[in-house]
């Protein structure tokens, strides 16, 4: 339900010339802080990633705001005019369609320009899909890497995934429902069959967490006619950095290379998936074993 707060009376007007980075809900419209509501009701301008979406959200909370668009395709051109208005003493709140602005969303360029111009930047904290999914995942939270959206170009994406699979911290990705199947397939191939959690429609009516190894999640998604909702994928870190590697996979590599039935690339892929190891790590060990055999 909307909160009928006396917004303008509840906060002293000491906010001119300030850029506020305001986090908004990732799904449930009630997941908004009192401070965020007060700020949105107080500022002169609200720079929004999607003005129609934000207008509906503001109306739900009884806020009237002066909206201007600031999204991925116009942020660079929009930044300087907004900076001019900030210099003239106006206050601006930056919001994305969901979550925290500039975290895999527009806002970074505007923040950089504001700081270059000695304009005060104030974060108004709140929801983030990455942290929401992480805290409910059961995966390690003491160390994690937030990757955001994986690269769209195949070669660039695969190179980056191979780099990430060596990290011991939990890996966190954002992905669209249209591309999530591809990401899970590639992670399974490159990183091995690690434990993972996929969160979708978080905080909404049909919130779902799919838990299991990457192969389990792949099977689950493959059986659906369509995947709906933005996805947050969390993957277990590289445990070989926390515990010694089993020597079993090395023996299997050695025996496979001696038999000559498979190329090293195919052998490495199969063994990596079996033992839940990064494929590039298995391949490197295989090269050393092959060199010893050839000698």
PDB file of C-alpha atoms in Angstrom:
ATOM      1  CA  UNK A   1       0.000   0.000   0.000  1.00  0.00           C
ATOM      2  CA  UNK A   2       1.186   3.556  -0.657  1.00  0.00           C
ATOM      3  CA  UNK A   3       2.762   5.385   2.248  1.00  0.00           C
ATOM      4  CA  UNK A   4       1.066   8.748   2.757  1.00  0.00           C
ATOM      5  CA  UNK A   5       4.045  10.636   4.116  1.00  0.00           C
ATOM      6  CA  UNK A   6       4.308  14.422   4.433  1.00  0.00           C
ATOM      7  CA  UNK A   7       7.380  14.230   2.218  1.00  0.00           C
ATOM      8  CA  UNK A   8       8.234  17.894   1.843  1.00  0.00           C
ATOM      9  CA  UNK A   9       7.737  18.587   5.542  1.00  0.00           C
ATOM     10  CA  UNK A  10       9.754  15.610   6.764  1.00  0.00           C
ATOM     11  CA  UNK A  11      13.159  16.496   5.293  1.00  0.00           C
ATOM     12  CA  UNK A  12      14.828  19.902   5.461  1.00  0.00           C
ATOM     13  CA  UNK A  13      15.456  21.321   2.011  1.00  0.00           C
ATOM     14  CA  UNK A  14      19.240  21.145   2.067  1.00  0.00           C
ATOM     15  CA  UNK A  15      19.477  19.114  -1.102  1.00  0.00           C
ATOM     16  CA  UNK A  16      20.024  21.592  -3.941  1.00  0.00           C
ATOM     17  CA  UNK A  17      22.848  20.869  -6.304  1.00  0.00           C
ATOM     18  CA  UNK A  18      23.051  17.227  -5.232  1.00  0.00           C
ATOM     19  CA  UNK A  19      22.850  14.076  -7.342  1.00  0.00           C
ATOM     20  CA  UNK A  20      21.033  11.290  -5.504  1.00  0.00           C
ATOM     21  CA  UNK A  21      21.525   7.678  -6.600  1.00  0.00           C
ATOM     22  CA  UNK A  22      18.222   6.147  -5.521  1.00  0.00           C
ATOM     23  CA  UNK A  23      17.715   2.387  -5.400  1.00  0.00           C
ATOM     24  CA  UNK A  24      14.188   1.241  -6.267  1.00  0.00           C
ATOM     25  CA  UNK A  25      12.457  -2.164  -5.985  1.00  0.00           C
ATOM     26  CA  UNK A  26      13.545  -5.087  -8.161  1.00  0.00           C
ATOM     27  CA  UNK A  27       9.985  -6.429  -8.238  1.00  0.00           C
ATOM     28  CA  UNK A  28       7.773  -5.825  -5.228  1.00  0.00           C
ATOM     29  CA  UNK A  29       6.844  -2.133  -5.235  1.00  0.00           C
ATOM     30  CA  UNK A  30       6.773  -2.009  -1.437  1.00  0.00           C
ATOM     31  CA  UNK A  31      10.500  -2.778  -1.208  1.00  0.00           C
ATOM     32  CA  UNK A  32      11.422   0.903  -0.982  1.00  0.00           C
ATOM     33  CA  UNK A  33      12.981   2.763   1.933  1.00  0.00           C
ATOM     34  CA  UNK A  34      11.345   5.732   3.623  1.00  0.00           C
ATOM     35  CA  UNK A  35      14.430   7.779   2.794  1.00  0.00           C
ATOM     36  CA  UNK A  36      14.107   6.939  -0.904  1.00  0.00           C
ATOM     37  CA  UNK A  37      10.442   7.976  -0.937  1.00  0.00           C
ATOM     38  CA  UNK A  38      11.259  11.245   0.806  1.00  0.00           C
ATOM     39  CA  UNK A  39      14.110  11.960  -1.593  1.00  0.00           C
ATOM     40  CA  UNK A  40      12.024  11.265  -4.701  1.00  0.00           C
ATOM     41  CA  UNK A  41       9.352  13.605  -3.395  1.00  0.00           C
ATOM     42  CA  UNK A  42      11.848  16.365  -2.662  1.00  0.00           C
ATOM     43  CA  UNK A  43      14.148  16.585  -5.687  1.00  0.00           C
ATOM     44  CA  UNK A  44      13.602  18.930  -8.623  1.00  0.00           C
ATOM     45  CA  UNK A  45      14.210  16.295 -11.305  1.00  0.00           C
ATOM     46  CA  UNK A  46      14.015  12.504 -11.472  1.00  0.00           C
ATOM     47  CA  UNK A  47      16.274  11.081 -14.200  1.00  0.00           C
ATOM     48  CA  UNK A  48      14.746   7.696 -15.008  1.00  0.00           C
ATOM     49  CA  UNK A  49      15.829   4.774 -17.163  1.00  0.00           C
ATOM     50  CA  UNK A  50      12.178   4.182 -18.144  1.00  0.00           C
ATOM     51  CA  UNK A  51       9.941   7.180 -17.504  1.00  0.00           C
ATOM     52  CA  UNK A  52       6.680   5.268 -17.998  1.00  0.00           C
ATOM     53  CA  UNK A  53       7.674   2.558 -15.536  1.00  0.00           C
ATOM     54  CA  UNK A  54       8.897   5.119 -12.999  1.00  0.00           C
ATOM     55  CA  UNK A  55       5.748   7.232 -13.413  1.00  0.00           C
ATOM     56  CA  UNK A  56       3.602   4.234 -12.449  1.00  0.00           C
ATOM     57  CA  UNK A  57       5.850   3.509  -9.483  1.00  0.00           C
ATOM     58  CA  UNK A  58       5.714   7.126  -8.279  1.00  0.00           C
ATOM     59  CA  UNK A  59       1.935   7.205  -8.647  1.00  0.00           C
ATOM     60  CA  UNK A  60       1.638   4.042  -6.549  1.00  0.00           C
ATOM     61  CA  UNK A  61       3.487   5.806  -3.726  1.00  0.00           C
ATOM     62  CA  UNK A  62       1.664   9.105  -4.168  1.00  0.00           C
ATOM     63  CA  UNK A  63       4.695  10.995  -5.455  1.00  0.00           C
ATOM     64  CA  UNK A  64       4.601  13.652  -8.142  1.00  0.00           C
ATOM     65  CA  UNK A  65       7.889  13.992  -9.922  1.00  0.00           C
ATOM     66  CA  UNK A  66       9.406  15.926 -12.818  1.00  0.00           C
ATOM     67  CA  UNK A  67      10.652  13.034 -14.965  1.00  0.00           C
ATOM     68  CA  UNK A  68      13.347  13.087 -17.626  1.00  0.00           C
ATOM     69  CA  UNK A  69      14.712  10.046 -19.451  1.00  0.00           C
ATOM     70  CA  UNK A  70      18.272   8.872 -18.849  1.00  0.00           C
ATOM     71  CA  UNK A  71      18.940   5.435 -20.282  1.00  0.00           C
ATOM     72  CA  UNK A  72      21.651   3.385 -21.971  1.00  0.00           C
ATOM     73  CA  UNK A  73      21.161   5.000 -25.376  1.00  0.00           C
ATOM     74  CA  UNK A  74      21.041   8.662 -24.331  1.00  0.00           C
ATOM     75  CA  UNK A  75      23.026   8.847 -21.081  1.00  0.00           C
ATOM     76  CA  UNK A  76      26.165  10.215 -22.700  1.00  0.00           C
ATOM     77  CA  UNK A  77      24.260  13.067 -24.337  1.00  0.00           C
ATOM     78  CA  UNK A  78      22.032  13.623 -21.329  1.00  0.00           C
ATOM     79  CA  UNK A  79      24.850  13.881 -18.768  1.00  0.00           C
ATOM     80  CA  UNK A  80      26.108  17.402 -19.537  1.00  0.00           C
ATOM     81  CA  UNK A  81      22.648  19.080 -19.563  1.00  0.00           C
ATOM     82  CA  UNK A  82      21.910  17.429 -16.218  1.00  0.00           C
ATOM     83  CA  UNK A  83      25.258  18.597 -14.848  1.00  0.00           C
ATOM     84  CA  UNK A  84      24.386  22.165 -15.894  1.00  0.00           C
ATOM     85  CA  UNK A  85      21.120  21.949 -13.988  1.00  0.00           C
ATOM     86  CA  UNK A  86      22.922  20.593 -10.939  1.00  0.00           C
ATOM     87  CA  UNK A  87      25.351  23.515 -11.119  1.00  0.00           C
ATOM     88  CA  UNK A  88      22.377  25.868 -11.234  1.00  0.00           C
ATOM     89  CA  UNK A  89      21.303  24.527  -7.855  1.00  0.00           C
ATOM     90  CA  UNK A  90      18.736  21.927  -8.839  1.00  0.00           C
ATOM     91  CA  UNK A  91      18.671  18.524  -7.147  1.00  0.00           C
ATOM     92  CA  UNK A  92      18.389  15.350  -9.224  1.00  0.00           C
ATOM     93  CA  UNK A  93      17.490  11.775  -8.311  1.00  0.00           C
ATOM     94  CA  UNK A  94      18.787   9.076 -10.630  1.00  0.00           C
ATOM     95  CA  UNK A  95      16.715   5.874 -10.775  1.00  0.00           C
ATOM     96  CA  UNK A  96      16.843   2.744 -12.902  1.00  0.00           C
ATOM     97  CA  UNK A  97      13.911   0.531 -13.807  1.00  0.00           C
ATOM     98  CA  UNK A  98      14.802  -1.811 -10.959  1.00  0.00           C
ATOM     99  CA  UNK A  99      17.492  -1.974  -8.308  1.00  0.00           C
ATOM    100  CA  UNK A 100      20.463   0.321  -7.850  1.00  0.00           C
ATOM    101  CA  UNK A 101      21.448   2.714 -10.678  1.00  0.00           C
ATOM    102  CA  UNK A 102      24.860   2.219 -12.336  1.00  0.00           C
ATOM    103  CA  UNK A 103      25.045  -1.431 -11.186  1.00  0.00           C
ATOM    104  CA  UNK A 104      24.626  -3.082 -14.612  1.00  0.00           C
ATOM    105  CA  UNK A 105      22.269  -0.183 -15.319  1.00  0.00           C
ATOM    106  CA  UNK A 106      22.644   3.391 -16.611  1.00  0.00           C
ATOM    107  CA  UNK A 107      24.130   5.980 -14.278  1.00  0.00           C
ATOM    108  CA  UNK A 108      27.880   5.460 -14.288  1.00  0.00           C
ATOM    109  CA  UNK A 109      28.621   8.243 -16.797  1.00  0.00           C
ATOM    110  CA  UNK A 110      26.446  10.750 -14.963  1.00  0.00           C
ATOM    111  CA  UNK A 111      28.103   9.944 -11.633  1.00  0.00           C
ATOM    112  CA  UNK A 112      31.570  10.358 -13.159  1.00  0.00           C
ATOM    113  CA  UNK A 113      30.653  13.733 -14.685  1.00  0.00           C
ATOM    114  CA  UNK A 114      29.136  14.915 -11.412  1.00  0.00           C
ATOM    115  CA  UNK A 115      32.290  14.034  -9.494  1.00  0.00           C
ATOM    116  CA  UNK A 116      34.463  15.735 -12.118  1.00  0.00           C
ATOM    117  CA  UNK A 117      32.429  18.886 -11.537  1.00  0.00           C
ATOM    118  CA  UNK A 118      32.676  18.684  -7.736  1.00  0.00           C
ATOM    119  CA  UNK A 119      28.971  17.962  -7.403  1.00  0.00           C
ATOM    120  CA  UNK A 120      27.901  16.078  -4.306  1.00  0.00           C
ATOM    121  CA  UNK A 121      26.800  12.505  -5.035  1.00  0.00           C
ATOM    122  CA  UNK A 122      24.656  10.838  -2.367  1.00  0.00           C
ATOM    123  CA  UNK A 123      23.710   7.144  -2.512  1.00  0.00           C
ATOM    124  CA  UNK A 124      20.263   6.206  -1.204  1.00  0.00           C
ATOM    125  CA  UNK A 125      20.747   2.460  -0.653  1.00  0.00           C
ATOM    126  CA  UNK A 126      18.193  -0.221  -1.299  1.00  0.00           C
ATOM    127  CA  UNK A 127      17.494  -3.324  -3.375  1.00  0.00           C
ATOM    128  CA  UNK A 128      20.020  -5.075  -5.594  1.00  0.00           C
ATOM    129  CA  UNK A 129      19.196  -8.300  -7.432  1.00  0.00           C
ATOM    130  CA  UNK A 130      22.746  -9.610  -6.972  1.00  0.00           C
ATOM    131  CA  UNK A 131      22.743  -9.264  -3.180  1.00  0.00           C
ATOM    132  CA  UNK A 132      19.127 -10.416  -2.879  1.00  0.00           C
ATOM    133  CA  UNK A 133      19.947 -13.639  -4.722  1.00  0.00           C
ATOM    134  CA  UNK A 134      23.257 -14.152  -2.914  1.00  0.00           C
ATOM    135  CA  UNK A 135      21.817 -13.947   0.588  1.00  0.00           C
ATOM    136  CA  UNK A 136      19.243 -16.660  -0.232  1.00  0.00           C
ATOM    137  CA  UNK A 137      21.538 -18.874  -2.305  1.00  0.00           C
ATOM    138  CA  UNK A 138      23.384 -20.848   0.346  1.00  0.00           C
ATOM    139  CA  UNK A 139      26.613 -20.167  -1.551  1.00  0.00           C
ATOM    140  CA  UNK A 140      29.664 -18.516   0.009  1.00  0.00           C
ATOM    141  CA  UNK A 141      29.065 -14.850   0.802  1.00  0.00           C
ATOM    142  CA  UNK A 142      32.477 -13.968   2.239  1.00  0.00           C
ATOM    143  CA  UNK A 143      33.938 -13.570  -1.250  1.00  0.00           C
ATOM    144  CA  UNK A 144      32.072 -13.089  -4.513  1.00  0.00           C
ATOM    145  CA  UNK A 145      32.539 -11.632  -7.982  1.00  0.00           C
ATOM    146  CA  UNK A 146      29.699  -9.697  -9.586  1.00  0.00           C
ATOM    147  CA  UNK A 147      30.112  -9.997 -13.344  1.00  0.00           C
ATOM    148  CA  UNK A 148      26.796  -8.458 -14.394  1.00  0.00           C
ATOM    149  CA  UNK A 149      25.728  -9.335 -17.932  1.00  0.00           C
ATOM    150  CA  UNK A 150      28.091 -11.617 -19.841  1.00  0.00           C
ATOM    151  CA  UNK A 151      29.420 -10.300 -23.161  1.00  0.00           C
ATOM    152  CA  UNK A 152      27.145 -10.882 -26.150  1.00  0.00           C
ATOM    153  CA  UNK A 153      29.951 -11.813 -28.541  1.00  0.00           C
ATOM    154  CA  UNK A 154      30.671 -15.532 -28.254  1.00  0.00           C
ATOM    155  CA  UNK A 155      34.485 -15.416 -28.293  1.00  0.00           C
ATOM    156  CA  UNK A 156      34.722 -12.546 -25.810  1.00  0.00           C
ATOM    157  CA  UNK A 157      32.200 -14.169 -23.492  1.00  0.00           C
ATOM    158  CA  UNK A 158      33.961 -17.535 -23.499  1.00  0.00           C
ATOM    159  CA  UNK A 159      37.350 -15.938 -22.810  1.00  0.00           C
ATOM    160  CA  UNK A 160      35.929 -14.098 -19.843  1.00  0.00           C
ATOM    161  CA  UNK A 161      34.165 -17.188 -18.479  1.00  0.00           C
ATOM    162  CA  UNK A 162      37.425 -19.126 -18.673  1.00  0.00           C
ATOM    163  CA  UNK A 163      39.119 -16.383 -16.633  1.00  0.00           C
ATOM    164  CA  UNK A 164      36.361 -16.372 -14.031  1.00  0.00           C
ATOM    165  CA  UNK A 165      36.326 -20.124 -13.484  1.00  0.00           C
ATOM    166  CA  UNK A 166      39.655 -19.886 -11.679  1.00  0.00           C
ATOM    167  CA  UNK A 167      38.203 -17.584  -9.007  1.00  0.00           C
ATOM    168  CA  UNK A 168      37.450 -19.059  -5.588  1.00  0.00           C
ATOM    169  CA  UNK A 169      34.581 -16.666  -4.796  1.00  0.00           C
ATOM    170  CA  UNK A 170      30.947 -17.134  -5.772  1.00  0.00           C
ATOM    171  CA  UNK A 171      30.270 -15.918  -9.325  1.00  0.00           C
ATOM    172  CA  UNK A 172      27.200 -13.737  -9.911  1.00  0.00           C
ATOM    173  CA  UNK A 173      25.730 -13.067 -13.354  1.00  0.00           C
ATOM    174  CA  UNK A 174      22.724 -11.174 -14.669  1.00  0.00           C
ATOM    175  CA  UNK A 175      21.136 -12.549 -17.812  1.00  0.00           C
ATOM    176  CA  UNK A 176      18.014 -12.131 -19.909  1.00  0.00           C
ATOM    177  CA  UNK A 177      15.546 -15.043 -20.113  1.00  0.00           C
ATOM    178  CA  UNK A 178      16.347 -15.309 -23.824  1.00  0.00           C
ATOM    179  CA  UNK A 179      20.070 -15.926 -23.252  1.00  0.00           C
ATOM    180  CA  UNK A 180      20.179 -17.710 -19.896  1.00  0.00           C
ATOM    181  CA  UNK A 181      20.224 -21.193 -21.448  1.00  0.00           C
ATOM    182  CA  UNK A 182      23.343 -20.337 -23.473  1.00  0.00           C
ATOM    183  CA  UNK A 183      25.125 -18.980 -20.398  1.00  0.00           C
ATOM    184  CA  UNK A 184      24.367 -22.081 -18.316  1.00  0.00           C
ATOM    185  CA  UNK A 185      25.514 -24.379 -21.149  1.00  0.00           C
ATOM    186  CA  UNK A 186      28.818 -22.542 -21.537  1.00  0.00           C
ATOM    187  CA  UNK A 187      29.501 -22.424 -17.803  1.00  0.00           C
ATOM    188  CA  UNK A 188      28.859 -26.168 -17.577  1.00  0.00           C
ATOM    189  CA  UNK A 189      31.265 -26.786 -20.437  1.00  0.00           C
ATOM    190  CA  UNK A 190      33.995 -24.426 -19.218  1.00  0.00           C
ATOM    191  CA  UNK A 191      33.739 -24.594 -15.422  1.00  0.00           C
ATOM    192  CA  UNK A 192      32.440 -28.120 -14.945  1.00  0.00           C
ATOM    193  CA  UNK A 193      29.285 -29.260 -13.189  1.00  0.00           C
ATOM    194  CA  UNK A 194      29.398 -26.895 -10.233  1.00  0.00           C
ATOM    195  CA  UNK A 195      26.625 -26.188  -7.771  1.00  0.00           C
ATOM    196  CA  UNK A 196      24.600 -23.146  -8.789  1.00  0.00           C
ATOM    197  CA  UNK A 197      21.429 -21.214  -7.993  1.00  0.00           C
ATOM    198  CA  UNK A 198      19.224 -19.395 -10.496  1.00  0.00           C
ATOM    199  CA  UNK A 199      16.892 -16.708  -9.170  1.00  0.00           C
ATOM    200  CA  UNK A 200      14.087 -15.363 -11.337  1.00  0.00           C
ATOM    201  CA  UNK A 201      11.119 -13.054 -10.712  1.00  0.00           C
ATOM    202  CA  UNK A 202      12.660 -12.278  -7.322  1.00  0.00           C
ATOM    203  CA  UNK A 203      10.374 -10.518  -4.811  1.00  0.00           C
ATOM    204  CA  UNK A 204       7.435 -10.950  -7.214  1.00  0.00           C
ATOM    205  CA  UNK A 205       4.421 -13.260  -6.988  1.00  0.00           C
ATOM    206  CA  UNK A 206       6.101 -16.032  -8.999  1.00  0.00           C
ATOM    207  CA  UNK A 207       9.531 -15.799  -7.376  1.00  0.00           C
ATOM    208  CA  UNK A 208      11.584 -18.922  -8.010  1.00  0.00           C
ATOM    209  CA  UNK A 209      14.997 -20.261  -7.034  1.00  0.00           C
ATOM    210  CA  UNK A 210      16.297 -23.227  -9.019  1.00  0.00           C
ATOM    211  CA  UNK A 211      19.035 -25.026  -7.077  1.00  0.00           C
ATOM    212  CA  UNK A 212      21.377 -27.822  -8.092  1.00  0.00           C
ATOM    213  CA  UNK A 213      24.386 -28.472 -10.273  1.00  0.00           C
ATOM    214  CA  UNK A 214      24.643 -26.583 -13.548  1.00  0.00           C
ATOM    215  CA  UNK A 215      23.531 -29.737 -15.374  1.00  0.00           C
ATOM    216  CA  UNK A 216      20.369 -29.833 -13.223  1.00  0.00           C
ATOM    217  CA  UNK A 217      19.581 -26.200 -13.955  1.00  0.00           C
ATOM    218  CA  UNK A 218      20.226 -26.746 -17.663  1.00  0.00           C
ATOM    219  CA  UNK A 219      17.808 -29.683 -17.694  1.00  0.00           C
ATOM    220  CA  UNK A 220      15.187 -27.664 -15.800  1.00  0.00           C
ATOM    221  CA  UNK A 221      15.383 -24.728 -18.206  1.00  0.00           C
ATOM    222  CA  UNK A 222      15.470 -26.956 -21.300  1.00  0.00           C
ATOM    223  CA  UNK A 223      12.135 -28.525 -20.333  1.00  0.00           C
ATOM    224  CA  UNK A 224      10.354 -25.155 -20.262  1.00  0.00           C
ATOM    225  CA  UNK A 225       8.659 -23.839 -23.392  1.00  0.00           C
ATOM    226  CA  UNK A 226       9.814 -20.364 -22.391  1.00  0.00           C
ATOM    227  CA  UNK A 227      11.809 -18.812 -19.542  1.00  0.00           C
ATOM    228  CA  UNK A 228      10.278 -15.659 -18.104  1.00  0.00           C
ATOM    229  CA  UNK A 229      11.706 -12.880 -15.976  1.00  0.00           C
ATOM    230  CA  UNK A 230      15.184 -11.412 -15.625  1.00  0.00           C
ATOM    231  CA  UNK A 231      17.590 -13.989 -14.218  1.00  0.00           C
ATOM    232  CA  UNK A 232      20.341 -13.856 -11.614  1.00  0.00           C
ATOM    233  CA  UNK A 233      22.699 -16.828 -11.775  1.00  0.00           C
ATOM    234  CA  UNK A 234      25.090 -17.669  -8.937  1.00  0.00           C
ATOM    235  CA  UNK A 235      27.798 -20.286  -9.424  1.00  0.00           C
ATOM    236  CA  UNK A 236      30.010 -21.907  -6.823  1.00  0.00           C
ATOM    237  CA  UNK A 237      33.605 -20.696  -6.861  1.00  0.00           C
ATOM    238  CA  UNK A 238      36.639 -22.761  -7.798  1.00  0.00           C
ATOM    239  CA  UNK A 239      37.066 -25.052  -4.806  1.00  0.00           C
ATOM    240  CA  UNK A 240      40.467 -26.289  -5.967  1.00  0.00           C
ATOM    241  CA  UNK A 241      41.914 -23.099  -4.459  1.00  0.00           C
ATOM    242  CA  UNK A 242      40.465 -24.090  -1.100  1.00  0.00           C
ATOM    243  CA  UNK A 243      41.338 -27.808  -1.168  1.00  0.00           C
ATOM    244  CA  UNK A 244      43.918 -29.945  -2.953  1.00  0.00           C
ATOM    245  CA  UNK A 245      42.878 -31.378  -6.306  1.00  0.00           C
ATOM    246  CA  UNK A 246      42.060 -35.056  -6.451  1.00  0.00           C
ATOM    247  CA  UNK A 247      44.742 -37.008  -8.293  1.00  0.00           C
ATOM    248  CA  UNK A 248      42.104 -39.288  -9.826  1.00  0.00           C
ATOM    249  CA  UNK A 249      41.462 -36.957 -12.734  1.00  0.00           C
ATOM    250  CA  UNK A 250      45.187 -36.861 -13.584  1.00  0.00           C
ATOM    251  CA  UNK A 251      45.316 -40.656 -13.789  1.00  0.00           C
ATOM    252  CA  UNK A 252      42.235 -40.625 -16.009  1.00  0.00           C
ATOM    253  CA  UNK A 253      43.862 -37.996 -18.223  1.00  0.00           C
ATOM    254  CA  UNK A 254      47.042 -40.041 -18.449  1.00  0.00           C
ATOM    255  CA  UNK A 255      45.184 -43.247 -19.321  1.00  0.00           C
ATOM    256  CA  UNK A 256      43.044 -41.447 -21.885  1.00  0.00           C
ATOM    257  CA  UNK A 257      46.056 -39.921 -23.611  1.00  0.00           C
ATOM    258  CA  UNK A 258      47.858 -43.275 -23.671  1.00  0.00           C
ATOM    259  CA  UNK A 259      44.835 -44.934 -25.295  1.00  0.00           C
ATOM    260  CA  UNK A 260      44.736 -42.262 -27.999  1.00  0.00           C
ATOM    261  CA  UNK A 261      40.967 -42.630 -28.414  1.00  0.00           C
ATOM    262  CA  UNK A 262      40.205 -38.929 -27.915  1.00  0.00           C
ATOM    263  CA  UNK A 263      41.932 -35.634 -28.613  1.00  0.00           C
ATOM    264  CA  UNK A 264      43.109 -33.760 -25.525  1.00  0.00           C
ATOM    265  CA  UNK A 265      40.446 -31.064 -25.979  1.00  0.00           C
ATOM    266  CA  UNK A 266      37.614 -33.625 -25.955  1.00  0.00           C
ATOM    267  CA  UNK A 267      39.176 -35.611 -23.120  1.00  0.00           C
ATOM    268  CA  UNK A 268      39.640 -32.459 -21.010  1.00  0.00           C
ATOM    269  CA  UNK A 269      36.050 -31.389 -21.540  1.00  0.00           C
ATOM    270  CA  UNK A 270      34.676 -34.767 -20.438  1.00  0.00           C
ATOM    271  CA  UNK A 271      36.920 -35.090 -17.385  1.00  0.00           C
ATOM    272  CA  UNK A 272      36.308 -31.486 -16.299  1.00  0.00           C
ATOM    273  CA  UNK A 273      32.549 -32.082 -16.330  1.00  0.00           C
ATOM    274  CA  UNK A 274      32.933 -35.377 -14.441  1.00  0.00           C
ATOM    275  CA  UNK A 275      35.039 -33.929 -11.626  1.00  0.00           C
ATOM    276  CA  UNK A 276      33.499 -30.444 -11.555  1.00  0.00           C
ATOM    277  CA  UNK A 277      36.776 -28.766 -12.521  1.00  0.00           C
ATOM    278  CA  UNK A 278      37.564 -25.821 -14.813  1.00  0.00           C
ATOM    279  CA  UNK A 279      38.149 -27.170 -18.314  1.00  0.00           C
ATOM    280  CA  UNK A 280      41.138 -24.899 -18.921  1.00  0.00           C
ATOM    281  CA  UNK A 281      42.812 -26.199 -15.733  1.00  0.00           C
ATOM    282  CA  UNK A 282      42.309 -29.836 -16.804  1.00  0.00           C
ATOM    283  CA  UNK A 283      43.594 -28.994 -20.283  1.00  0.00           C
ATOM    284  CA  UNK A 284      46.766 -27.413 -18.842  1.00  0.00           C
ATOM    285  CA  UNK A 285      47.462 -30.507 -16.743  1.00  0.00           C
ATOM    286  CA  UNK A 286      46.790 -32.631 -19.829  1.00  0.00           C
ATOM    287  CA  UNK A 287      49.392 -30.710 -21.822  1.00  0.00           C
ATOM    288  CA  UNK A 288      52.016 -31.438 -19.170  1.00  0.00           C
ATOM    289  CA  UNK A 289      51.105 -35.129 -19.086  1.00  0.00           C
ATOM    290  CA  UNK A 290      51.158 -35.303 -22.894  1.00  0.00           C
ATOM    291  CA  UNK A 291      54.599 -33.695 -22.935  1.00  0.00           C
ATOM    292  CA  UNK A 292      55.880 -36.287 -20.464  1.00  0.00           C
ATOM    293  CA  UNK A 293      54.397 -39.124 -22.540  1.00  0.00           C
ATOM    294  CA  UNK A 294      55.924 -37.775 -25.758  1.00  0.00           C
ATOM    295  CA  UNK A 295      59.336 -37.531 -24.108  1.00  0.00           C
TER     296      UNK A 295
END
